[in-house]
mmCIF file with all atom_site columns, C-alpha atoms in Angstrom:
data_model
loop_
_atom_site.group_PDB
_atom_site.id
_atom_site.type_symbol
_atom_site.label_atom_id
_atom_site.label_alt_id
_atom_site.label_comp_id
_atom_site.label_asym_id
_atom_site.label_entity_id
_atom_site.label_seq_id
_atom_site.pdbx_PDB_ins_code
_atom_site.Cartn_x
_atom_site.Cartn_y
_atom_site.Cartn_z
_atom_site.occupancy
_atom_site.B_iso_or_equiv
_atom_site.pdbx_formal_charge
_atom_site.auth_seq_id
_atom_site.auth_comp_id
_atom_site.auth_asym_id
_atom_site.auth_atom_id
_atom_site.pdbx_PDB_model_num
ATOM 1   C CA . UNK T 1 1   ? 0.000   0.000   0.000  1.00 0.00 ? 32  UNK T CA 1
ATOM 2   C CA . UNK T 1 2   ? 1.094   3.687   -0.983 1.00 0.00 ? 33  UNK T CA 1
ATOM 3   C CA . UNK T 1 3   ? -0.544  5.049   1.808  1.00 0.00 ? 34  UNK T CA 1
ATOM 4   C CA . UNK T 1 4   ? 1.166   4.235   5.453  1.00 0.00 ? 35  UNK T CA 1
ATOM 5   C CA . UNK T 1 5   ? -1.459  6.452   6.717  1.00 0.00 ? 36  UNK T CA 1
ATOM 6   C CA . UNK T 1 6   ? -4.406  4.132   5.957  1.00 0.00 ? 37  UNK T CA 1
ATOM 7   C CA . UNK T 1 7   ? -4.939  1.299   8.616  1.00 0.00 ? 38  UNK T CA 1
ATOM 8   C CA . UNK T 1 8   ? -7.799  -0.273  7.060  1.00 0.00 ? 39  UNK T CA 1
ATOM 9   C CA . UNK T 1 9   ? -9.426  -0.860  3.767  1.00 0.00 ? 40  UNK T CA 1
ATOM 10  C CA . UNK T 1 10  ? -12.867 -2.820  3.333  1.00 0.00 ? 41  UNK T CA 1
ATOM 11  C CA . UNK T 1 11  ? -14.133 -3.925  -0.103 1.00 0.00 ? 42  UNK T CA 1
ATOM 12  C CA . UNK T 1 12  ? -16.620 -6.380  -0.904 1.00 0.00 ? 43  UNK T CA 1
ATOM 13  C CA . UNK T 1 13  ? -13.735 -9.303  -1.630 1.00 0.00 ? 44  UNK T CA 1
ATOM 14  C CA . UNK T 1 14  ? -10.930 -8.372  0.808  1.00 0.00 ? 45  UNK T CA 1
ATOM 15  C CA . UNK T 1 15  ? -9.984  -6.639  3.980  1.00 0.00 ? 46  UNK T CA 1
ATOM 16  C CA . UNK T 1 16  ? -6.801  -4.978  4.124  1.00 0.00 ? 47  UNK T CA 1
ATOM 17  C CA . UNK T 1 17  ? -5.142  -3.956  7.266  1.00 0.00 ? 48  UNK T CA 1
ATOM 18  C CA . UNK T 1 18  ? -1.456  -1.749  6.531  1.00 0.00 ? 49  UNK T CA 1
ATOM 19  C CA . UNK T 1 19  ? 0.840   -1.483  9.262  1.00 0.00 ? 50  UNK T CA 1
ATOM 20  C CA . UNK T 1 20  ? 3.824   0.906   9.665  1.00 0.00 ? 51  UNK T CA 1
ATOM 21  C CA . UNK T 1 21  ? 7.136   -0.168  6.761  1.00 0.00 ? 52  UNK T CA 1
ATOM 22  C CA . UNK T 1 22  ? 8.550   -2.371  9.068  1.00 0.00 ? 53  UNK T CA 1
ATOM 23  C CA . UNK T 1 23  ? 5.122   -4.742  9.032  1.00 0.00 ? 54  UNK T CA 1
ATOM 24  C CA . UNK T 1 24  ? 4.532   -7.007  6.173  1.00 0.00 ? 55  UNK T CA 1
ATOM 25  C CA . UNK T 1 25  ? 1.320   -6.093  4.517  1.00 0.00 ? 56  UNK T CA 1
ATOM 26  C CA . UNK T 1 26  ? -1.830  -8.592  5.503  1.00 0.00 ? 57  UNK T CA 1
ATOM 27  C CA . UNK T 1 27  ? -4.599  -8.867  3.208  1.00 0.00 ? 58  UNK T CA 1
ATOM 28  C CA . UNK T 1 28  ? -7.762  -11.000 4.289  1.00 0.00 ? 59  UNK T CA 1
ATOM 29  C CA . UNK T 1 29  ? -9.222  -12.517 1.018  1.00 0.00 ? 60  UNK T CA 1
ATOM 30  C CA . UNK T 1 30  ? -12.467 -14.129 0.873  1.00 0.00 ? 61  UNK T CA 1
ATOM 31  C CA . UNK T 1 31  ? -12.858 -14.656 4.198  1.00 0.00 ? 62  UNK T CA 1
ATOM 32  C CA . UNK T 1 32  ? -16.282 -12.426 5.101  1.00 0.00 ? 63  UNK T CA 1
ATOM 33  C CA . UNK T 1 33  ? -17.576 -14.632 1.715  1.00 0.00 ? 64  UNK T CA 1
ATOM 34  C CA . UNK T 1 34  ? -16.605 -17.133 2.997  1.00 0.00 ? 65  UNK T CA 1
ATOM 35  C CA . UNK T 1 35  ? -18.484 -16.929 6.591  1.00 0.00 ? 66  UNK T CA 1
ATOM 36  C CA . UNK T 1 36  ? -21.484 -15.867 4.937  1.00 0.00 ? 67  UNK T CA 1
ATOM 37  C CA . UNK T 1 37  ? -21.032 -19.201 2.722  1.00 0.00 ? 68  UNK T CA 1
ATOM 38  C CA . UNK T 1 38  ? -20.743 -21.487 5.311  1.00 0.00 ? 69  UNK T CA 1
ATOM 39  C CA . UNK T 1 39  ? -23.898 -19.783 7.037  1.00 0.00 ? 70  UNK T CA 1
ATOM 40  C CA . UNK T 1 40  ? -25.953 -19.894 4.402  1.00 0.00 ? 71  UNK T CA 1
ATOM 41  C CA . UNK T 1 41  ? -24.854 -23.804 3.698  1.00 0.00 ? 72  UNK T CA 1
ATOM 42  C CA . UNK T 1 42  ? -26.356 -24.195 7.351  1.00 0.00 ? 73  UNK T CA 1
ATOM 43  C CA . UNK T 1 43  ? -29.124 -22.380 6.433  1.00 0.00 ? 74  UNK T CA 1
ATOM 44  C CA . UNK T 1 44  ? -29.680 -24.727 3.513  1.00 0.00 ? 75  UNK T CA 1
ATOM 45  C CA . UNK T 1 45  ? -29.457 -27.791 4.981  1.00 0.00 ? 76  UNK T CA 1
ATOM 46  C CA . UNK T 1 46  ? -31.266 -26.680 8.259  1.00 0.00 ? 77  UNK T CA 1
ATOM 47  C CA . UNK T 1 47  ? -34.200 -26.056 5.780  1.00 0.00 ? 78  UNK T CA 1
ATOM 48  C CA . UNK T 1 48  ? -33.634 -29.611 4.127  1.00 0.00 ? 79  UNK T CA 1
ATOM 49  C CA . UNK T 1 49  ? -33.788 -31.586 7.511  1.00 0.00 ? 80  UNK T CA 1
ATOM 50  C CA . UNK T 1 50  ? -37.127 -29.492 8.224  1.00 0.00 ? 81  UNK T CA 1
ATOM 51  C CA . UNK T 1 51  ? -38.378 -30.456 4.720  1.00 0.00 ? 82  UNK T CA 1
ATOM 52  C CA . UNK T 1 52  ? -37.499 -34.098 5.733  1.00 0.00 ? 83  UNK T CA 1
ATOM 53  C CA . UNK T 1 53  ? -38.569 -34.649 8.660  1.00 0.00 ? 84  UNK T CA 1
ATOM 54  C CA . UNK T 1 54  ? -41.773 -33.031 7.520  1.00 0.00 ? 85  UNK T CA 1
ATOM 55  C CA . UNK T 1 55  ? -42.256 -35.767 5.231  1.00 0.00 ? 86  UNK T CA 1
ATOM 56  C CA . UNK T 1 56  ? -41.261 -38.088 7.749  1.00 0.00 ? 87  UNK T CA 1
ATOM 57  C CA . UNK T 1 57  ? -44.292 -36.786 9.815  1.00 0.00 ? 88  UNK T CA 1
ATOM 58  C CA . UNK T 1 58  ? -46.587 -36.700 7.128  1.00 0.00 ? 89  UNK T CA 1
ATOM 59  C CA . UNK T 1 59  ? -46.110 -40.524 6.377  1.00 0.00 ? 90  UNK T CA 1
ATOM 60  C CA . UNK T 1 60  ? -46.401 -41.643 9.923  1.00 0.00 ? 91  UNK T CA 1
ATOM 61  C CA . UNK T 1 61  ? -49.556 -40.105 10.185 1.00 0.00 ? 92  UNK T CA 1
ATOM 62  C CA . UNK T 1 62  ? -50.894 -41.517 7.115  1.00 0.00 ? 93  UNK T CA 1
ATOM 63  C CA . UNK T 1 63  ? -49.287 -45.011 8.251  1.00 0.00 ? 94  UNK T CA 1
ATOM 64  C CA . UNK T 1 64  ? -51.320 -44.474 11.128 1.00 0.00 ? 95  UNK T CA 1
ATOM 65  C CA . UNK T 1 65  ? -54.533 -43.758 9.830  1.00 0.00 ? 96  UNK T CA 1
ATOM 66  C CA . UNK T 1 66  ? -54.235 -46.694 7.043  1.00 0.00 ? 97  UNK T CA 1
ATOM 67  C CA . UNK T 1 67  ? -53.757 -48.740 10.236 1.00 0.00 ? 98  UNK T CA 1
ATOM 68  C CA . UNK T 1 68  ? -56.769 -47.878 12.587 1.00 0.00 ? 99  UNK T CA 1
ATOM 69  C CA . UNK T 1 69  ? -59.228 -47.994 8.856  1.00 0.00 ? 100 UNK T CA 1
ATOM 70  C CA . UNK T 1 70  ? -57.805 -51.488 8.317  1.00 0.00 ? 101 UNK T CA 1
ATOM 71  C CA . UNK T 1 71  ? -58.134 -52.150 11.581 1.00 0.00 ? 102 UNK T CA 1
ATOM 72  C CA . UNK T 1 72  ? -62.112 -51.757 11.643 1.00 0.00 ? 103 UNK T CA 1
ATOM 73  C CA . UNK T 1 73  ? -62.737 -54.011 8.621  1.00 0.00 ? 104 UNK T CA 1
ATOM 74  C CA . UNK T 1 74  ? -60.639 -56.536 9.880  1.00 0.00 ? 105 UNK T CA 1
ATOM 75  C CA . UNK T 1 75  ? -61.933 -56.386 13.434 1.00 0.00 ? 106 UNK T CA 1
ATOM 76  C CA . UNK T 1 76  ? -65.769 -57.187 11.371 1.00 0.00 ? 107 UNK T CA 1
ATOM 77  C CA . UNK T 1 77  ? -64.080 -59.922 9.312  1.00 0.00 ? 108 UNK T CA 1
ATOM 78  C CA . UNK T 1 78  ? -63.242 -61.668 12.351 1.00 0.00 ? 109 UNK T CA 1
ATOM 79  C CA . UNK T 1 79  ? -66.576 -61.130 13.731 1.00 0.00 ? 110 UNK T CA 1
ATOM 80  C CA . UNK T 1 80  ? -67.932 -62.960 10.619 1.00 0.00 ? 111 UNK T CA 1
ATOM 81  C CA . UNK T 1 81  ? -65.573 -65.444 10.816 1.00 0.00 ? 112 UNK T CA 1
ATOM 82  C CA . UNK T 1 82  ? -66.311 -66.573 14.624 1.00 0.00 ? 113 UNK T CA 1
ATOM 83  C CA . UNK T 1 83  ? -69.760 -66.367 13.746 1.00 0.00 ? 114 UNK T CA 1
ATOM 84  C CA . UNK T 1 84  ? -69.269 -68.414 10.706 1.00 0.00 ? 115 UNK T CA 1
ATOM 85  C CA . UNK T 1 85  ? -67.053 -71.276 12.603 1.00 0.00 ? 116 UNK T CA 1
ATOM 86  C CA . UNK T 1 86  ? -70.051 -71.310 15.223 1.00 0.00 ? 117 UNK T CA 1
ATOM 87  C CA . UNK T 1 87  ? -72.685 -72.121 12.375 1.00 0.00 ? 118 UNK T CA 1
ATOM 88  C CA . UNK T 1 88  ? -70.483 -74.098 11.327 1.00 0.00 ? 119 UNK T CA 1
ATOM 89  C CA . UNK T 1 89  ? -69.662 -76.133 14.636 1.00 0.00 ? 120 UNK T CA 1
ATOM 90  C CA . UNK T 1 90  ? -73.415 -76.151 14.857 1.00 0.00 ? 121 UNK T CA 1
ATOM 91  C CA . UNK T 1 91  ? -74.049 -77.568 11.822 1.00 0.00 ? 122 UNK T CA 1
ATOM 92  C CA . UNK T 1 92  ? -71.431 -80.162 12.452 1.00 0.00 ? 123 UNK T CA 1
ATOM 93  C CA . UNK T 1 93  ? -72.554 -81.183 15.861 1.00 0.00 ? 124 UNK T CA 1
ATOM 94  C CA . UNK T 1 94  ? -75.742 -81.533 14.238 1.00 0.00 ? 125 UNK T CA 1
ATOM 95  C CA . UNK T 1 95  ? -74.286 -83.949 11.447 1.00 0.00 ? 126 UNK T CA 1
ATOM 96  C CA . UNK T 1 96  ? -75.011 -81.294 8.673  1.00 0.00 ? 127 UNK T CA 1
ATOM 97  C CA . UNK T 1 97  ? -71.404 -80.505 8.069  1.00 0.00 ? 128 UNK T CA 1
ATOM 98  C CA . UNK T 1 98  ? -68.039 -82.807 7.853  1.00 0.00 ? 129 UNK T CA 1
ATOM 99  C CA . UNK T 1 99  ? -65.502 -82.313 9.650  1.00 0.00 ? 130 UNK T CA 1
ATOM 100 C CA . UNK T 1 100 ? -63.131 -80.825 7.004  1.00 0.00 ? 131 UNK T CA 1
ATOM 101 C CA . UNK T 1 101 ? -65.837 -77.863 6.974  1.00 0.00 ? 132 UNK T CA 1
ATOM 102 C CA . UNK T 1 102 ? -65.122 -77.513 10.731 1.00 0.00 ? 133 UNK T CA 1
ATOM 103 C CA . UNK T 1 103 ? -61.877 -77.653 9.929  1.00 0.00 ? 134 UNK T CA 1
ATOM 104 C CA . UNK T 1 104 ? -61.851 -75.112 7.351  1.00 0.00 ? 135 UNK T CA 1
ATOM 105 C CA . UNK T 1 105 ? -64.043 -72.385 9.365  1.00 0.00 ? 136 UNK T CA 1
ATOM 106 C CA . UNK T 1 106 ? -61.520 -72.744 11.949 1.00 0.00 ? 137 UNK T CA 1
ATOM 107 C CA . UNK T 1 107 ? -58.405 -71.786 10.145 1.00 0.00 ? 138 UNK T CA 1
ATOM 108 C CA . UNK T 1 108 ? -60.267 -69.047 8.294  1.00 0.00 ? 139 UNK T CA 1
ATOM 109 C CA . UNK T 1 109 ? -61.576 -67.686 11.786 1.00 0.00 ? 140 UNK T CA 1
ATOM 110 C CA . UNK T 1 110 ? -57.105 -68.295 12.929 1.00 0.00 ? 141 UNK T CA 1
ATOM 111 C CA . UNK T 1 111 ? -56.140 -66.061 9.551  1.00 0.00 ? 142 UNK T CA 1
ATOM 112 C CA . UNK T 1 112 ? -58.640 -63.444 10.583 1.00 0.00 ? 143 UNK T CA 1
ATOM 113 C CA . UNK T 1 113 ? -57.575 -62.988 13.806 1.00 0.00 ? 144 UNK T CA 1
ATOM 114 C CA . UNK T 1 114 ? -53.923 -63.107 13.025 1.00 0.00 ? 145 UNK T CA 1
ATOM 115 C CA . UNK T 1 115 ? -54.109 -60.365 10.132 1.00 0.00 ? 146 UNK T CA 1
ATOM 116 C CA . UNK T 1 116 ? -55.995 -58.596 12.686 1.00 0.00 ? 147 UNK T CA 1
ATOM 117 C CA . UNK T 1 117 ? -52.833 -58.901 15.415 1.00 0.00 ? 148 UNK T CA 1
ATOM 118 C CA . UNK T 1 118 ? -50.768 -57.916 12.591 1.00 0.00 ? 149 UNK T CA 1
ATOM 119 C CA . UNK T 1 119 ? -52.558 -55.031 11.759 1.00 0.00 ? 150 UNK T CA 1
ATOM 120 C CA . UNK T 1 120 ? -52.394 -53.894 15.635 1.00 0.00 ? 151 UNK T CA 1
ATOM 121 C CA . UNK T 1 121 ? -48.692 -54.460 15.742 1.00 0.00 ? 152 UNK T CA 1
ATOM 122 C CA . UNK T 1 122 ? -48.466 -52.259 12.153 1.00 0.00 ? 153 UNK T CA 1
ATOM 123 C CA . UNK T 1 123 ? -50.180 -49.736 14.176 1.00 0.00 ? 154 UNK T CA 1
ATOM 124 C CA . UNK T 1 124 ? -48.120 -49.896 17.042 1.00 0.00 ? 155 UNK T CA 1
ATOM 125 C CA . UNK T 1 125 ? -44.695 -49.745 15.362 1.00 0.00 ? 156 UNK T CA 1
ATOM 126 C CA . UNK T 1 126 ? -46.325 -46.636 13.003 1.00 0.00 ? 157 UNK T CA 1
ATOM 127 C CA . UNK T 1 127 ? -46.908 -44.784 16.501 1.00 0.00 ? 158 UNK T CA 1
ATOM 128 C CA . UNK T 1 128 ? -43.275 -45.642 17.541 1.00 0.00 ? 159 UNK T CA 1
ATOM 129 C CA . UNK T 1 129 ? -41.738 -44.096 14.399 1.00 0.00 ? 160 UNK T CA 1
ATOM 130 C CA . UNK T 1 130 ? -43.572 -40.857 14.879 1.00 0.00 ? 161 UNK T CA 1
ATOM 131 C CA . UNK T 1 131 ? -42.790 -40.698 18.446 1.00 0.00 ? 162 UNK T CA 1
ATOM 132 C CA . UNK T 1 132 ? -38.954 -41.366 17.813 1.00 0.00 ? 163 UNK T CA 1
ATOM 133 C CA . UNK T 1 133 ? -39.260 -38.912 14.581 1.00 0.00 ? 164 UNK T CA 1
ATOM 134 C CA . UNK T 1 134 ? -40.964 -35.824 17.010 1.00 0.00 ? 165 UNK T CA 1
ATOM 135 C CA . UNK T 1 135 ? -38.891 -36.773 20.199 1.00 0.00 ? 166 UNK T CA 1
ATOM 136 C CA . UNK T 1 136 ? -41.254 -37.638 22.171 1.00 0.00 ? 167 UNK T CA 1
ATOM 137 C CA . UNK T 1 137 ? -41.173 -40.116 25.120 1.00 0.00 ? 168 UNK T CA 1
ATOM 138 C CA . UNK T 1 138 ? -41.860 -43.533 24.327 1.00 0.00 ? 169 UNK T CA 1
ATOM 139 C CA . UNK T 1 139 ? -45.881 -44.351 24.833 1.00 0.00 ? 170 UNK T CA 1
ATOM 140 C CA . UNK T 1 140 ? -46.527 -41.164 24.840 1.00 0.00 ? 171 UNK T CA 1
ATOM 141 C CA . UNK T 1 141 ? -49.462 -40.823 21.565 1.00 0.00 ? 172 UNK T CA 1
ATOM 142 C CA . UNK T 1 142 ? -50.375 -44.513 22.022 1.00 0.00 ? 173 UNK T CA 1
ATOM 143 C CA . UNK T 1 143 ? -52.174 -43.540 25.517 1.00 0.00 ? 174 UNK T CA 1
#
């Protein structure tokens, strides 16, 4: 620098601080660019993990509620299915049925009621996954 007088000099790429002849010269490049790069970087990817989990939200809840409708209807198709093995038992007590029949009601009214169970545990582990996506304490939304 020409000028021993001037200390400091700011433009928009460097900062440039002069010192007395017997100094060396320092000269800052980049370096304000390159704090406001790295902040907006954060910025970005702050925004991206929002966006994310967002999604990760939205999918639990629709996980849920795909659970709890399937649920219902399969709650009602073991319903029918009891009620069908006891017409069925009936009818078989009564001679009007084989035993194969029996048989047959009996591991439809099983399937039922383990699609059922497995719905419930879909459920459960859809609650879980929201819960450990929001932070919340474990068996806290199932209650």
């Amino acid at each position: 620098m020409n000028n021993q007088n001037q200390i400091l000099n700011l433009n928009a790429n460097n900062v440039i601080i002069s010192v007395p002849s017997s100094f060396k010269e320092v000269t800052f490049k980049n370096s304000l660019s390159s704090e406001y790069q790295r902040a907006y970087d954060t910025l970005k990817a702050l925004e991206n993990e929002k966006k994310n989990l967002r999604r990760t939200v939205d999918s639990s809840l629709r996980s849920i509620k795909q659970s709890q409708e399937s649920i219902k209807y399969k709650q009602a198709n073991v319903t029918l299915a009891q009620k069908t093995y006891d017409m069925t038992a009936e009818a078989y007590n009564r001679g009007a049925k084989d035993l194969l029949t029996l048989q047959n009601a009996n591991t439809s009214l099983l399937n039922a009621q383990v699609s059922l169970k497995s719905e419930v545990l879909t459920l459960v582990k859809a609650i879980l996954n929201l819960e450990n996506t929001i932070g919340v304490e474990f068996g806290t939304l199932g209650k």
